[in-house]
PDB file of C-alpha atoms in Angstrom:
ATOM      1  CA  UNK A   1      15.675 -16.458  -9.702  1.00  0.00           C
ATOM      2  CA  UNK A   2      14.580 -13.660  -7.388  1.00  0.00           C
ATOM      3  CA  UNK A   3      15.179 -11.104 -10.118  1.00  0.00           C
ATOM      4  CA  UNK A   4      12.583 -13.010 -12.169  1.00  0.00           C
ATOM      5  CA  UNK A   5       9.988 -12.079  -9.558  1.00  0.00           C
ATOM      6  CA  UNK A   6      11.064  -8.424  -9.620  1.00  0.00           C
ATOM      7  CA  UNK A   7      12.424  -7.723 -13.114  1.00  0.00           C
ATOM      8  CA  UNK A   8      13.935  -4.348 -13.983  1.00  0.00           C
ATOM      9  CA  UNK A   9      11.275  -1.746 -14.634  1.00  0.00           C
ATOM     10  CA  UNK A  10      11.351   1.563 -16.511  1.00  0.00           C
ATOM     11  CA  UNK A  11       9.885   3.243 -13.429  1.00  0.00           C
ATOM     12  CA  UNK A  12      12.751   2.810 -11.004  1.00  0.00           C
ATOM     13  CA  UNK A  13      12.395   3.945  -7.432  1.00  0.00           C
ATOM     14  CA  UNK A  14      14.422   3.521  -4.288  1.00  0.00           C
ATOM     15  CA  UNK A  15      11.526   1.522  -2.828  1.00  0.00           C
ATOM     16  CA  UNK A  16      11.580  -0.917  -5.753  1.00  0.00           C
ATOM     17  CA  UNK A  17      15.351  -1.224  -5.436  1.00  0.00           C
ATOM     18  CA  UNK A  18      15.007  -1.935  -1.703  1.00  0.00           C
ATOM     19  CA  UNK A  19      12.363  -4.586  -2.400  1.00  0.00           C
ATOM     20  CA  UNK A  20      14.662  -6.163  -4.988  1.00  0.00           C
ATOM     21  CA  UNK A  21      17.478  -6.183  -2.420  1.00  0.00           C
ATOM     22  CA  UNK A  22      15.257  -7.953   0.126  1.00  0.00           C
ATOM     23  CA  UNK A  23      14.269 -10.544  -2.485  1.00  0.00           C
ATOM     24  CA  UNK A  24      17.943 -11.124  -3.293  1.00  0.00           C
ATOM     25  CA  UNK A  25      18.940 -11.376   0.359  1.00  0.00           C
ATOM     26  CA  UNK A  26      16.194 -13.829   1.279  1.00  0.00           C
ATOM     27  CA  UNK A  27      15.811 -15.804  -1.937  1.00  0.00           C
ATOM     28  CA  UNK A  28      18.636 -18.246  -1.323  1.00  0.00           C
ATOM     29  CA  UNK A  29      18.280 -18.700   2.414  1.00  0.00           C
ATOM     30  CA  UNK A  30      17.055 -21.910   3.976  1.00  0.00           C
ATOM     31  CA  UNK A  31      13.998 -22.251   6.159  1.00  0.00           C
ATOM     32  CA  UNK A  32      16.251 -23.247   9.079  1.00  0.00           C
ATOM     33  CA  UNK A  33      17.994 -19.874   8.936  1.00  0.00           C
ATOM     34  CA  UNK A  34      14.660 -18.043   9.083  1.00  0.00           C
ATOM     35  CA  UNK A  35      13.397 -20.293  11.846  1.00  0.00           C
ATOM     36  CA  UNK A  36      16.516 -19.578  13.879  1.00  0.00           C
ATOM     37  CA  UNK A  37      16.026 -15.841  13.470  1.00  0.00           C
ATOM     38  CA  UNK A  38      12.366 -16.234  14.450  1.00  0.00           C
ATOM     39  CA  UNK A  39      13.041 -18.460  17.466  1.00  0.00           C
ATOM     40  CA  UNK A  40      15.808 -16.356  18.980  1.00  0.00           C
ATOM     41  CA  UNK A  41      14.392 -12.906  18.305  1.00  0.00           C
ATOM     42  CA  UNK A  42      11.777 -11.900  20.863  1.00  0.00           C
ATOM     43  CA  UNK A  43      10.405  -9.235  18.511  1.00  0.00           C
ATOM     44  CA  UNK A  44      10.140 -11.499  15.441  1.00  0.00           C
ATOM     45  CA  UNK A  45       6.410 -12.222  15.835  1.00  0.00           C
ATOM     46  CA  UNK A  46       5.629  -8.518  16.131  1.00  0.00           C
ATOM     47  CA  UNK A  47       7.736  -7.762  13.044  1.00  0.00           C
ATOM     48  CA  UNK A  48       5.943 -10.482  11.074  1.00  0.00           C
ATOM     49  CA  UNK A  49       2.556  -9.192  12.208  1.00  0.00           C
ATOM     50  CA  UNK A  50       3.420  -5.629  11.143  1.00  0.00           C
ATOM     51  CA  UNK A  51       4.833  -6.834   7.829  1.00  0.00           C
ATOM     52  CA  UNK A  52       1.641  -8.851   7.187  1.00  0.00           C
ATOM     53  CA  UNK A  53      -0.559  -5.862   8.092  1.00  0.00           C
ATOM     54  CA  UNK A  54       1.462  -3.517   5.899  1.00  0.00           C
ATOM     55  CA  UNK A  55       1.331  -5.907   2.955  1.00  0.00           C
ATOM     56  CA  UNK A  56      -2.444  -6.288   3.390  1.00  0.00           C
ATOM     57  CA  UNK A  57      -2.801  -2.483   3.451  1.00  0.00           C
ATOM     58  CA  UNK A  58      -0.802  -2.155   0.231  1.00  0.00           C
ATOM     59  CA  UNK A  59      -2.900  -4.885  -1.403  1.00  0.00           C
ATOM     60  CA  UNK A  60      -6.118  -3.086  -0.409  1.00  0.00           C
ATOM     61  CA  UNK A  61      -4.790   0.220  -1.753  1.00  0.00           C
ATOM     62  CA  UNK A  62      -3.772  -1.408  -5.046  1.00  0.00           C
ATOM     63  CA  UNK A  63      -7.191  -3.048  -5.435  1.00  0.00           C
ATOM     64  CA  UNK A  64      -8.962   0.209  -4.619  1.00  0.00           C
ATOM     65  CA  UNK A  65      -6.875   2.191  -7.103  1.00  0.00           C
ATOM     66  CA  UNK A  66      -7.447  -0.408  -9.814  1.00  0.00           C
ATOM     67  CA  UNK A  67     -11.210  -0.396  -9.163  1.00  0.00           C
ATOM     68  CA  UNK A  68     -11.285   3.398  -9.254  1.00  0.00           C
ATOM     69  CA  UNK A  69      -9.358   3.586 -12.526  1.00  0.00           C
ATOM     70  CA  UNK A  70     -11.546   0.900 -14.114  1.00  0.00           C
ATOM     71  CA  UNK A  71     -14.749   2.653 -13.041  1.00  0.00           C
ATOM     72  CA  UNK A  72     -13.442   6.007 -14.277  1.00  0.00           C
ATOM     73  CA  UNK A  73     -12.556   4.513 -17.661  1.00  0.00           C
ATOM     74  CA  UNK A  74     -15.983   2.894 -17.938  1.00  0.00           C
ATOM     75  CA  UNK A  75     -17.707   6.196 -17.125  1.00  0.00           C
ATOM     76  CA  UNK A  76     -15.662   8.044 -19.729  1.00  0.00           C
ATOM     77  CA  UNK A  77     -16.468   5.391 -22.306  1.00  0.00           C
ATOM     78  CA  UNK A  78     -20.180   5.622 -21.490  1.00  0.00           C
ATOM     79  CA  UNK A  79     -20.019   9.434 -21.730  1.00  0.00           C
ATOM     80  CA  UNK A  80     -18.360   9.187 -25.168  1.00  0.00           C
ATOM     81  CA  UNK A  81     -20.996   6.751 -26.407  1.00  0.00           C
ATOM     82  CA  UNK A  82     -23.763   9.037 -25.135  1.00  0.00           C
ATOM     83  CA  UNK A  83     -22.214  12.081 -26.859  1.00  0.00           C
ATOM     84  CA  UNK A  84     -21.801  10.203 -30.136  1.00  0.00           C
ATOM     85  CA  UNK A  85     -25.379   8.986 -29.939  1.00  0.00           C
ATOM     86  CA  UNK A  86     -26.577  12.589 -29.512  1.00  0.00           C
ATOM     87  CA  UNK A  87     -24.873  13.691 -32.736  1.00  0.00           C
TER      88      UNK A  87
END
């Protein structure tokens, strides 16, 4: 089931493989197991905070890259239309 969330991809990287491993390791675990790790690990809240911040940073970077690529494609398309109109 976890492999459905992260299917094999033609662009394989060690980071993607590590993410797949985390999904596999955590996909079948119960909430009680995670709660136990959280309750008895003094650093758990800090780890969760950092993980949340890092995920938010990645999401912002992905959105920014997508916006940049979309804007660049739109500008190129507008430039092509302008050049064709000049002919």
